JSON list of C-alpha atoms in Angstrom, two decimals:
[
{"chain": "A", "resi": 112, "resn": "GLY", "atom": "CA", "xyz": [0.02, 0.03, -0.04]},
{"chain": "A", "resi": 113, "resn": "ALA", "atom": "CA", "xyz": [1.12, 3.98, -0.07]},
{"chain": "A", "resi": 114, "resn": "GLY", "atom": "CA", "xyz": [1.62, 3.81, 3.32]},
{"chain": "A", "resi": 115, "resn": "VAL", "atom": "CA", "xyz": [1.39, 2.49, 6.98]},
{"chain": "A", "resi": 116, "resn": "SER", "atom": "CA", "xyz": [-3.00, 1.64, 8.06]},
{"chain": "A", "resi": 117, "resn": "GLN", "atom": "CA", "xyz": [-4.16, 1.29, 11.17]},
{"chain": "A", "resi": 118, "resn": "SER", "atom": "CA", "xyz": [-7.90, 0.43, 12.64]},
{"chain": "A", "resi": 119, "resn": "PRO", "atom": "CA", "xyz": [-9.34, 2.10, 14.10]},
{"chain": "A", "resi": 120, "resn": "SER", "atom": "CA", "xyz": [-8.48, 4.57, 14.23]},
{"chain": "A", "resi": 121, "resn": "ASN", "atom": "CA", "xyz": [-10.45, 5.52, 17.57]},
{"chain": "A", "resi": 122, "resn": "LYS", "atom": "CA", "xyz": [-11.79, 2.79, 19.63]},
{"chain": "A", "resi": 123, "resn": "VAL", "atom": "CA", "xyz": [-13.62, 3.79, 23.12]},
{"chain": "A", "resi": 124, "resn": "THR", "atom": "CA", "xyz": [-14.40, 0.59, 25.30]},
{"chain": "A", "resi": 125, "resn": "GLU", "atom": "CA", "xyz": [-14.87, -0.24, 29.04]},
{"chain": "A", "resi": 126, "resn": "LYS", "atom": "CA", "xyz": [-12.81, -1.40, 31.59]},
{"chain": "A", "resi": 127, "resn": "GLY", "atom": "CA", "xyz": [-12.51, -4.86, 31.40]},
{"chain": "A", "resi": 128, "resn": "LYS", "atom": "CA", "xyz": [-12.96, -5.33, 27.88]},
{"chain": "A", "resi": 129, "resn": "ASP", "atom": "CA", "xyz": [-10.43, -6.78, 25.09]},
{"chain": "A", "resi": 130, "resn": "VAL", "atom": "CA", "xyz": [-9.77, -4.86, 22.55]},
{"chain": "A", "resi": 131, "resn": "GLU", "atom": "CA", "xyz": [-7.97, -5.83, 19.23]},
{"chain": "A", "resi": 132, "resn": "LEU", "atom": "CA", "xyz": [-5.81, -2.94, 17.00]},
{"chain": "A", "resi": 133, "resn": "ARG", "atom": "CA", "xyz": [-4.75, -3.40, 13.63]},
{"chain": "A", "resi": 134, "resn": "CYS", "atom": "CA", "xyz": [-1.72, -2.51, 11.72]},
{"chain": "A", "resi": 135, "resn": "ASP", "atom": "CA", "xyz": [-1.42, -2.59, 7.99]},
{"chain": "A", "resi": 136, "resn": "PRO", "atom": "CA", "xyz": [3.05, -2.15, 6.58]},
{"chain": "A", "resi": 137, "resn": "ILE", "atom": "CA", "xyz": [3.85, -0.72, 4.14]},
{"chain": "A", "resi": 138, "resn": "SER", "atom": "CA", "xyz": [3.76, -3.51, 1.41]},
{"chain": "A", "resi": 139, "resn": "GLY", "atom": "CA", "xyz": [7.98, -5.43, 1.36]},
{"chain": "A", "resi": 140, "resn": "HIS", "atom": "CA", "xyz": [8.87, -3.96, 4.41]},
{"chain": "A", "resi": 141, "resn": "THR", "atom": "CA", "xyz": [10.30, -7.01, 6.79]},
{"chain": "A", "resi": 142, "resn": "ALA", "atom": "CA", "xyz": [10.19, -4.91, 9.94]},
{"chain": "A", "resi": 143, "resn": "LEU", "atom": "CA", "xyz": [7.18, -3.54, 11.95]},
{"chain": "A", "resi": 144, "resn": "TYR", "atom": "CA", "xyz": [7.29, -1.77, 15.41]},
{"chain": "A", "resi": 145, "resn": "TRP", "atom": "CA", "xyz": [4.61, -1.05, 17.73]},
{"chain": "A", "resi": 146, "resn": "TYR", "atom": "CA", "xyz": [4.79, 1.61, 19.95]},
{"chain": "A", "resi": 147, "resn": "ARG", "atom": "CA", "xyz": [2.36, 3.20, 22.94]},
{"chain": "A", "resi": 148, "resn": "GLN", "atom": "CA", "xyz": [2.20, 7.25, 23.54]},
{"chain": "A", "resi": 149, "resn": "SER", "atom": "CA", "xyz": [0.45, 8.52, 26.68]},
{"chain": "A", "resi": 150, "resn": "LEU", "atom": "CA", "xyz": [-0.76, 12.16, 26.69]},
{"chain": "A", "resi": 151, "resn": "GLY", "atom": "CA", "xyz": [1.93, 14.54, 26.25]},
{"chain": "A", "resi": 152, "resn": "GLN", "atom": "CA", "xyz": [4.64, 11.89, 26.54]},
{"chain": "A", "resi": 153, "resn": "GLY", "atom": "CA", "xyz": [6.96, 10.20, 23.92]},
{"chain": "A", "resi": 154, "resn": "LEU", "atom": "CA", "xyz": [6.94, 7.05, 22.02]},
{"chain": "A", "resi": 155, "resn": "GLU", "atom": "CA", "xyz": [6.76, 3.86, 24.60]},
{"chain": "A", "resi": 156, "resn": "PHE", "atom": "CA", "xyz": [8.36, 0.80, 22.52]},
{"chain": "A", "resi": 157, "resn": "LEU", "atom": "CA", "xyz": [6.39, -2.05, 22.65]},
{"chain": "A", "resi": 158, "resn": "ILE", "atom": "CA", "xyz": [7.28, -4.98, 20.76]},
{"chain": "A", "resi": 159, "resn": "TYR", "atom": "CA", "xyz": [9.39, -5.63, 17.15]},
{"chain": "A", "resi": 160, "resn": "PHE", "atom": "CA", "xyz": [8.85, -7.82, 14.70]},
{"chain": "A", "resi": 161, "resn": "GLN", "atom": "CA", "xyz": [11.64, -8.67, 12.53]},
{"chain": "A", "resi": 162, "resn": "GLY", "atom": "CA", "xyz": [10.67, -11.72, 9.31]},
{"chain": "A", "resi": 163, "resn": "ASN", "atom": "CA", "xyz": [10.52, -14.84, 10.63]},
{"chain": "A", "resi": 164, "resn": "SER", "atom": "CA", "xyz": [12.41, -14.07, 13.65]},
{"chain": "A", "resi": 165, "resn": "ALA", "atom": "CA", "xyz": [11.11, -14.20, 17.16]},
{"chain": "A", "resi": 166, "resn": "PRO", "atom": "CA", "xyz": [9.52, -10.99, 18.10]},
{"chain": "A", "resi": 167, "resn": "ASP", "atom": "CA", "xyz": [11.75, -8.58, 20.77]},
{"chain": "A", "resi": 168, "resn": "LYS", "atom": "CA", "xyz": [8.53, -8.36, 23.93]},
{"chain": "A", "resi": 169, "resn": "SER", "atom": "CA", "xyz": [10.35, -6.89, 25.92]},
{"chain": "A", "resi": 170, "resn": "GLY", "atom": "CA", "xyz": [8.45, -3.48, 26.11]},
{"chain": "A", "resi": 171, "resn": "LEU", "atom": "CA", "xyz": [5.13, -5.17, 26.40]},
{"chain": "A", "resi": 172, "resn": "PRO", "atom": "CA", "xyz": [3.95, -3.69, 29.42]},
{"chain": "A", "resi": 173, "resn": "SER", "atom": "CA", "xyz": [2.21, -6.43, 31.27]},
{"chain": "A", "resi": 174, "resn": "ASP", "atom": "CA", "xyz": [1.00, -10.32, 29.99]},
{"chain": "A", "resi": 175, "resn": "ARG", "atom": "CA", "xyz": [-2.72, -8.66, 29.34]},
{"chain": "A", "resi": 176, "resn": "PHE", "atom": "CA", "xyz": [-0.80, -7.18, 26.06]},
{"chain": "A", "resi": 177, "resn": "SER", "atom": "CA", "xyz": [0.31, -9.44, 22.92]},
{"chain": "A", "resi": 178, "resn": "ALA", "atom": "CA", "xyz": [0.98, -9.31, 19.50]},
{"chain": "A", "resi": 179, "resn": "GLU", "atom": "CA", "xyz": [1.06, -11.35, 16.34]},
{"chain": "A", "resi": 180, "resn": "ARG", "atom": "CA", "xyz": [1.92, -10.58, 12.52]},
{"chain": "A", "resi": 181, "resn": "THR", "atom": "CA", "xyz": [0.47, -13.51, 10.59]},
{"chain": "A", "resi": 182, "resn": "GLY", "atom": "CA", "xyz": [2.31, -13.61, 7.18]},
{"chain": "A", "resi": 183, "resn": "GLY", "atom": "CA", "xyz": [4.78, -11.32, 7.84]},
{"chain": "A", "resi": 184, "resn": "SER", "atom": "CA", "xyz": [2.07, -8.59, 6.94]},
{"chain": "A", "resi": 185, "resn": "VAL", "atom": "CA", "xyz": [-0.74, -7.54, 9.04]},
{"chain": "A", "resi": 186, "resn": "SER", "atom": "CA", "xyz": [0.13, -7.38, 12.59]},
{"chain": "A", "resi": 187, "resn": "THR", "atom": "CA", "xyz": [-2.63, -7.06, 15.58]},
{"chain": "A", "resi": 188, "resn": "LEU", "atom": "CA", "xyz": [-2.05, -6.00, 19.27]},
{"chain": "A", "resi": 189, "resn": "THR", "atom": "CA", "xyz": [-4.61, -7.64, 21.80]},
{"chain": "A", "resi": 190, "resn": "ILE", "atom": "CA", "xyz": [-5.28, -5.55, 25.30]},
{"chain": "A", "resi": 191, "resn": "GLN", "atom": "CA", "xyz": [-6.85, -8.17, 27.12]},
{"chain": "A", "resi": 192, "resn": "ARG", "atom": "CA", "xyz": [-8.70, -7.13, 30.11]},
{"chain": "A", "resi": 193, "resn": "THR", "atom": "CA", "xyz": [-8.58, -3.25, 29.63]},
{"chain": "A", "resi": 194, "resn": "GLN", "atom": "CA", "xyz": [-7.86, -1.01, 31.98]},
{"chain": "A", "resi": 195, "resn": "GLN", "atom": "CA", "xyz": [-8.12, 3.31, 32.47]},
{"chain": "A", "resi": 196, "resn": "GLU", "atom": "CA", "xyz": [-4.46, 3.17, 32.28]},
{"chain": "A", "resi": 197, "resn": "ASP", "atom": "CA", "xyz": [-4.00, 1.69, 28.89]},
{"chain": "A", "resi": 198, "resn": "SER", "atom": "CA", "xyz": [-5.59, 4.66, 27.14]},
{"chain": "A", "resi": 199, "resn": "ALA", "atom": "CA", "xyz": [-3.12, 6.39, 25.04]},
{"chain": "A", "resi": 200, "resn": "VAL", "atom": "CA", "xyz": [-2.15, 6.55, 21.15]},
{"chain": "A", "resi": 201, "resn": "TYR", "atom": "CA", "xyz": [-0.96, 3.12, 19.85]},
{"chain": "A", "resi": 202, "resn": "LEU", "atom": "CA", "xyz": [1.20, 3.51, 16.55]},
{"chain": "A", "resi": 203, "resn": "CYS", "atom": "CA", "xyz": [2.49, 1.38, 14.51]},
{"chain": "A", "resi": 204, "resn": "ALA", "atom": "CA", "xyz": [5.31, 1.70, 12.25]},
{"chain": "A", "resi": 205, "resn": "SER", "atom": "CA", "xyz": [7.40, -0.23, 9.47]},
{"chain": "A", "resi": 206, "resn": "THR", "atom": "CA", "xyz": [10.44, -0.43, 7.93]},
{"chain": "A", "resi": 207, "resn": "LEU", "atom": "CA", "xyz": [12.47, -1.57, 5.03]},
{"chain": "A", "resi": 208, "resn": "VAL", "atom": "CA", "xyz": [14.81, -3.73, 6.86]},
{"chain": "A", "resi": 209, "resn": "GLY", "atom": "CA", "xyz": [14.64, -3.05, 10.91]},
{"chain": "A", "resi": 210, "resn": "TRP", "atom": "CA", "xyz": [17.96, -1.66, 11.52]},
{"chain": "A", "resi": 211, "resn": "GLY", "atom": "CA", "xyz": [18.21, 1.67, 13.45]},
{"chain": "A", "resi": 212, "resn": "THR", "atom": "CA", "xyz": [19.77, 3.49, 10.55]},
{"chain": "A", "resi": 213, "resn": "ASP", "atom": "CA", "xyz": [16.09, 2.98, 8.99]},
{"chain": "A", "resi": 214, "resn": "THR", "atom": "CA", "xyz": [13.57, 5.34, 8.65]},
{"chain": "A", "resi": 215, "resn": "GLN", "atom": "CA", "xyz": [10.62, 4.49, 10.43]},
{"chain": "A", "resi": 216, "resn": "TYR", "atom": "CA", "xyz": [7.12, 5.16, 8.16]},
{"chain": "A", "resi": 217, "resn": "PHE", "atom": "CA", "xyz": [4.32, 5.49, 10.59]},
{"chain": "A", "resi": 218, "resn": "GLY", "atom": "CA", "xyz": [1.00, 4.94, 10.53]},
{"chain": "A", "resi": 219, "resn": "PRO", "atom": "CA", "xyz": [-2.13, 7.41, 11.90]},
{"chain": "A", "resi": 220, "resn": "GLY", "atom": "CA", "xyz": [-2.33, 5.31, 15.38]},
{"chain": "A", "resi": 221, "resn": "THR", "atom": "CA", "xyz": [-5.40, 4.39, 17.22]},
{"chain": "A", "resi": 222, "resn": "ARG", "atom": "CA", "xyz": [-6.11, 6.06, 19.97]},
{"chain": "A", "resi": 223, "resn": "LEU", "atom": "CA", "xyz": [-7.90, 3.98, 22.86]},
{"chain": "A", "resi": 224, "resn": "THR", "atom": "CA", "xyz": [-9.96, 5.01, 25.76]},
{"chain": "A", "resi": 225, "resn": "VAL", "atom": "CA", "xyz": [-11.00, 2.94, 28.11]},
{"chain": "A", "resi": 226, "resn": "LEU", "atom": "CA", "xyz": [-13.83, 3.96, 30.18]},
{"chain": "B", "resi": 895, "resn": "SER", "atom": "CA", "xyz": [18.57, 3.49, 29.74]},
{"chain": "B", "resi": 896, "resn": "GLN", "atom": "CA", "xyz": [19.53, 5.46, 26.72]},
{"chain": "B", "resi": 897, "resn": "GLN", "atom": "CA", "xyz": [16.62, 7.81, 26.04]},
{"chain": "B", "resi": 898, "resn": "GLY", "atom": "CA", "xyz": [16.94, 11.34, 24.08]},
{"chain": "B", "resi": 899, "resn": "GLU", "atom": "CA", "xyz": [15.22, 14.43, 26.12]},
{"chain": "B", "resi": 900, "resn": "GLU", "atom": "CA", "xyz": [14.27, 17.24, 24.46]},
{"chain": "B", "resi": 901, "resn": "ASP", "atom": "CA", "xyz": [14.81, 20.89, 25.08]},
{"chain": "B", "resi": 902, "resn": "PRO", "atom": "CA", "xyz": [12.88, 23.23, 25.68]},
{"chain": "B", "resi": 903, "resn": "GLN", "atom": "CA", "xyz": [9.51, 21.18, 26.23]},
{"chain": "B", "resi": 904, "resn": "ALA", "atom": "CA", "xyz": [7.52, 23.94, 24.44]},
{"chain": "B", "resi": 905, "resn": "LEU", "atom": "CA", "xyz": [8.58, 27.01, 22.30]},
{"chain": "B", "resi": 906, "resn": "SER", "atom": "CA", "xyz": [5.91, 29.68, 20.62]},
{"chain": "B", "resi": 907, "resn": "ILE", "atom": "CA", "xyz": [7.90, 31.56, 17.78]},
{"chain": "B", "resi": 908, "resn": "GLN", "atom": "CA", "xyz": [6.69, 34.27, 15.01]},
{"chain": "B", "resi": 909, "resn": "GLU", "atom": "CA", "xyz": [5.85, 33.26, 11.73]},
{"chain": "B", "resi": 910, "resn": "GLY", "atom": "CA", "xyz": [10.06, 34.06, 10.05]},
{"chain": "B", "resi": 911, "resn": "GLU", "atom": "CA", "xyz": [11.84, 32.95, 12.99]},
{"chain": "B", "resi": 912, "resn": "ASN", "atom": "CA", "xyz": [14.20, 30.58, 13.31]},
{"chain": "B", "resi": 913, "resn": "ALA", "atom": "CA", "xyz": [13.39, 27.87, 15.89]},
{"chain": "B", "resi": 914, "resn": "THR", "atom": "CA", "xyz": [16.06, 25.58, 17.94]},
{"chain": "B", "resi": 915, "resn": "MET", "atom": "CA", "xyz": [15.35, 22.80, 20.13]},
{"chain": "B", "resi": 916, "resn": "ASN", "atom": "CA", "xyz": [18.10, 20.49, 21.63]},
{"chain": "B", "resi": 917, "resn": "CYS", "atom": "CA", "xyz": [17.72, 17.00, 22.75]},
{"chain": "B", "resi": 918, "resn": "SER", "atom": "CA", "xyz": [20.38, 14.88, 24.81]},
{"chain": "B", "resi": 919, "resn": "TYR", "atom": "CA", "xyz": [20.82, 11.27, 25.37]},
{"chain": "B", "resi": 920, "resn": "LYS", "atom": "CA", "xyz": [23.09, 9.17, 27.66]},
{"chain": "B", "resi": 921, "resn": "THR", "atom": "CA", "xyz": [24.79, 6.82, 25.87]},
{"chain": "B", "resi": 922, "resn": "SER", "atom": "CA", "xyz": [26.88, 6.21, 22.67]},
{"chain": "B", "resi": 923, "resn": "ILE", "atom": "CA", "xyz": [24.84, 6.01, 19.62]},
{"chain": "B", "resi": 924, "resn": "ASN", "atom": "CA", "xyz": [25.26, 5.31, 15.91]},
{"chain": "B", "resi": 925, "resn": "ASN", "atom": "CA", "xyz": [22.67, 7.49, 14.34]},
{"chain": "B", "resi": 926, "resn": "LEU", "atom": "CA", "xyz": [20.04, 10.09, 16.03]},
{"chain": "B", "resi": 927, "resn": "GLN", "atom": "CA", "xyz": [16.97, 10.87, 14.06]},
{"chain": "B", "resi": 928, "resn": "TRP", "atom": "CA", "xyz": [14.22, 13.84, 14.27]},
{"chain": "B", "resi": 929, "resn": "TYR", "atom": "CA", "xyz": [10.97, 13.02, 13.46]},
{"chain": "B", "resi": 930, "resn": "ARG", "atom": "CA", "xyz": [7.68, 15.65, 13.03]},
{"chain": "B", "resi": 931, "resn": "GLN", "atom": "CA", "xyz": [4.33, 14.54, 15.30]},
{"chain": "B", "resi": 932, "resn": "ASN", "atom": "CA", "xyz": [1.45, 16.57, 14.05]},
{"chain": "B", "resi": 933, "resn": "SER", "atom": "CA", "xyz": [-1.96, 16.25, 16.13]},
{"chain": "B", "resi": 934, "resn": "GLY", "atom": "CA", "xyz": [-1.05, 13.72, 18.05]},
{"chain": "B", "resi": 935, "resn": "ARG", "atom": "CA", "xyz": [-0.84, 11.02, 14.99]},
{"chain": "B", "resi": 936, "resn": "GLY", "atom": "CA", "xyz": [1.89, 9.40, 12.99]},
{"chain": "B", "resi": 937, "resn": "LEU", "atom": "CA", "xyz": [5.62, 10.13, 13.14]},
{"chain": "B", "resi": 938, "resn": "VAL", "atom": "CA", "xyz": [6.89, 11.68, 9.91]},
{"chain": "B", "resi": 939, "resn": "HIS", "atom": "CA", "xyz": [10.70, 11.00, 9.40]},
{"chain": "B", "resi": 940, "resn": "LEU", "atom": "CA", "xyz": [12.68, 14.25, 8.64]},
{"chain": "B", "resi": 941, "resn": "ILE", "atom": "CA", "xyz": [16.86, 13.38, 8.52]},
{"chain": "B", "resi": 942, "resn": "LEU", "atom": "CA", "xyz": [19.18, 11.31, 10.36]},
{"chain": "B", "resi": 943, "resn": "ILE", "atom": "CA", "xyz": [22.55, 12.22, 11.52]},
{"chain": "B", "resi": 944, "resn": "ARG", "atom": "CA", "xyz": [25.66, 9.66, 11.97]},
{"chain": "B", "resi": 945, "resn": "SER", "atom": "CA", "xyz": [27.13, 9.32, 14.79]},
{"chain": "B", "resi": 946, "resn": "ASN", "atom": "CA", "xyz": [30.58, 10.65, 12.76]},
{"chain": "B", "resi": 947, "resn": "GLU", "atom": "CA", "xyz": [28.67, 13.47, 11.20]},
{"chain": "B", "resi": 948, "resn": "ARG", "atom": "CA", "xyz": [28.49, 17.19, 12.61]},
{"chain": "B", "resi": 949, "resn": "GLU", "atom": "CA", "xyz": [26.46, 18.89, 10.68]},
{"chain": "B", "resi": 950, "resn": "LYS", "atom": "CA", "xyz": [23.57, 17.38, 7.95]},
{"chain": "B", "resi": 951, "resn": "HIS", "atom": "CA", "xyz": [20.91, 20.06, 6.23]},
{"chain": "B", "resi": 952, "resn": "SER", "atom": "CA", "xyz": [17.98, 19.10, 4.27]},
{"chain": "B", "resi": 953, "resn": "GLY", "atom": "CA", "xyz": [15.86, 22.13, 3.12]},
{"chain": "B", "resi": 954, "resn": "ARG", "atom": "CA", "xyz": [15.02, 24.68, 5.57]},
{"chain": "B", "resi": 955, "resn": "LEU", "atom": "CA", "xyz": [16.07, 22.02, 8.83]},
{"chain": "B", "resi": 956, "resn": "ARG", "atom": "CA", "xyz": [19.63, 22.21, 10.28]},
{"chain": "B", "resi": 957, "resn": "VAL", "atom": "CA", "xyz": [20.90, 19.39, 12.79]},
{"chain": "B", "resi": 958, "resn": "THR", "atom": "CA", "xyz": [23.99, 18.99, 14.44]},
{"chain": "B", "resi": 959, "resn": "LEU", "atom": "CA", "xyz": [25.35, 16.54, 16.79]},
{"chain": "B", "resi": 960, "resn": "ASP", "atom": "CA", "xyz": [28.06, 16.58, 19.31]},
{"chain": "B", "resi": 961, "resn": "THR", "atom": "CA", "xyz": [28.96, 13.47, 20.15]},
{"chain": "B", "resi": 962, "resn": "SER", "atom": "CA", "xyz": [31.24, 14.28, 22.96]},
{"chain": "B", "resi": 963, "resn": "LYS", "atom": "CA", "xyz": [28.40, 16.02, 24.88]},
{"chain": "B", "resi": 964, "resn": "LYS", "atom": "CA", "xyz": [25.78, 13.89, 23.48]},
{"chain": "B", "resi": 965, "resn": "SER", "atom": "CA", "xyz": [23.63, 16.21, 22.32]},
{"chain": "B", "resi": 966, "resn": "SER", "atom": "CA", "xyz": [22.19, 17.56, 19.00]},
{"chain": "B", "resi": 967, "resn": "SER", "atom": "CA", "xyz": [20.18, 20.50, 17.74]},
{"chain": "B", "resi": 968, "resn": "LEU", "atom": "CA", "xyz": [17.34, 21.07, 15.21]},
{"chain": "B", "resi": 969, "resn": "LEU", "atom": "CA", "xyz": [17.11, 24.32, 13.63]},
{"chain": "B", "resi": 970, "resn": "ILE", "atom": "CA", "xyz": [13.96, 25.27, 11.71]},
{"chain": "B", "resi": 971, "resn": "THR", "atom": "CA", "xyz": [14.94, 28.06, 9.95]},
{"chain": "B", "resi": 972, "resn": "ALA", "atom": "CA", "xyz": [12.23, 30.86, 8.38]},
{"chain": "B", "resi": 973, "resn": "SER", "atom": "CA", "xyz": [9.38, 28.86, 10.26]},
{"chain": "B", "resi": 974, "resn": "ARG", "atom": "CA", "xyz": [5.78, 28.88, 8.91]},
{"chain": "B", "resi": 975, "resn": "ALA", "atom": "CA", "xyz": [2.72, 28.42, 10.62]},
{"chain": "B", "resi": 976, "resn": "ALA", "atom": "CA", "xyz": [2.22, 24.50, 8.98]},
{"chain": "B", "resi": 977, "resn": "ASP", "atom": "CA", "xyz": [5.79, 23.89, 11.18]},
{"chain": "B", "resi": 978, "resn": "THR", "atom": "CA", "xyz": [3.48, 24.11, 14.22]},
{"chain": "B", "resi": 979, "resn": "ALA", "atom": "CA", "xyz": [4.04, 20.03, 15.41]},
{"chain": "B", "resi": 980, "resn": "SER", "atom": "CA", "xyz": [6.05, 18.03, 18.36]},
{"chain": "B", "resi": 981, "resn": "TYR", "atom": "CA", "xyz": [9.62, 17.32, 17.46]},
{"chain": "B", "resi": 982, "resn": "PHE", "atom": "CA", "xyz": [11.07, 14.07, 18.47]},
{"chain": "B", "resi": 983, "resn": "CYS", "atom": "CA", "xyz": [14.32, 13.04, 18.08]},
{"chain": "B", "resi": 984, "resn": "ALA", "atom": "CA", "xyz": [14.99, 9.39, 18.09]},
{"chain": "B", "resi": 985, "resn": "THR", "atom": "CA", "xyz": [18.15, 7.30, 19.01]},
{"chain": "B", "resi": 986, "resn": "ASP", "atom": "CA", "xyz": [19.16, 3.79, 18.73]},
{"chain": "B", "resi": 987, "resn": "GLU", "atom": "CA", "xyz": [21.17, 1.96, 21.62]},
{"chain": "B", "resi": 988, "resn": "GLY", "atom": "CA", "xyz": [24.81, 1.87, 19.95]},
{"chain": "B", "resi": 989, "resn": "SER", "atom": "CA", "xyz": [26.93, -1.18, 19.08]},
{"chain": "B", "resi": 990, "resn": "GLY", "atom": "CA", "xyz": [26.05, -2.28, 22.71]},
{"chain": "B", "resi": 991, "resn": "GLY", "atom": "CA", "xyz": [23.03, -2.81, 22.06]},
{"chain": "B", "resi": 992, "resn": "SER", "atom": "CA", "xyz": [19.94, -3.72, 19.52]},
{"chain": "B", "resi": 993, "resn": "ASN", "atom": "CA", "xyz": [20.38, -2.99, 16.04]},
{"chain": "B", "resi": 994, "resn": "TYR", "atom": "CA", "xyz": [16.96, -1.86, 15.35]},
{"chain": "B", "resi": 995, "resn": "LYS", "atom": "CA", "xyz": [15.58, -0.10, 18.16]},
{"chain": "B", "resi": 996, "resn": "LEU", "atom": "CA", "xyz": [15.20, 3.36, 18.83]},
{"chain": "B", "resi": 997, "resn": "THR", "atom": "CA", "xyz": [14.54, 5.25, 21.58]},
{"chain": "B", "resi": 998, "resn": "PHE", "atom": "CA", "xyz": [12.04, 8.48, 21.29]},
{"chain": "B", "resi": 999, "resn": "GLY", "atom": "CA", "xyz": [12.50, 11.77, 23.73]},
{"chain": "B", "resi": 1000, "resn": "LYS", "atom": "CA", "xyz": [9.06, 13.39, 24.55]},
{"chain": "B", "resi": 1001, "resn": "GLY", "atom": "CA", "xyz": [9.32, 15.98, 22.46]},
{"chain": "B", "resi": 1002, "resn": "THR", "atom": "CA", "xyz": [9.65, 19.74, 21.76]},
{"chain": "B", "resi": 1003, "resn": "LEU", "atom": "CA", "xyz": [6.41, 21.26, 21.23]},
{"chain": "B", "resi": 1004, "resn": "LEU", "atom": "CA", "xyz": [6.58, 24.20, 18.46]},
{"chain": "B", "resi": 1005, "resn": "THR", "atom": "CA", "xyz": [3.90, 26.48, 17.69]},
{"chain": "B", "resi": 1006, "resn": "VAL", "atom": "CA", "xyz": [4.42, 28.83, 15.10]},
{"chain": "B", "resi": 1007, "resn": "ASN", "atom": "CA", "xyz": [2.02, 31.95, 15.27]},
{"chain": "B", "resi": 1008, "resn": "PRO", "atom": "CA", "xyz": [0.96, 33.61, 12.09]}
]
């Protein structure tokens, strides 16, 4: 596709519900990142996928968070039993190779609000 | 942990003026990138400077890097109202860390008044 897309753009949910956030990276990009951005804050690294390698899950804040990437393309971030502190903008980025020198191409984000 | 910290947190200037934002980090890096974010949505890459470079230009942007002080600055010349956004620096983890992870600072909110 032309760019990274994410859906939904906004999600309002009740505390305790599960949510799924989707990311479609740029076609041909082998690496995909998920970040979380709380209001007025920087980006917090969540998880990194690169090709068929085991993902780096070191940034996931709790076991309520999980992510998968099917077929090396689309990724889904799942948050189970959502809490109010999970409210944030969740950003996805893809890069061609996945090195620190790569330009990261970001999607528009999903704004999650947990009531 | 490695982290870029931008300074100032917020900057308000008049159109036509120059805007300077600074970034400091803690440990050695291979490269530093600057990104821009409009309205809390996706970030857009602006420029990358490598650790062996001291200055880089791209249009109205000028980036400097001082590895001895572990700091970088982003200068936007002849600012426009459309430059209003948050600006983030991002650093890699250097030779001792991962070759793929970037750490973003909290950003500088730039407001350019018409």
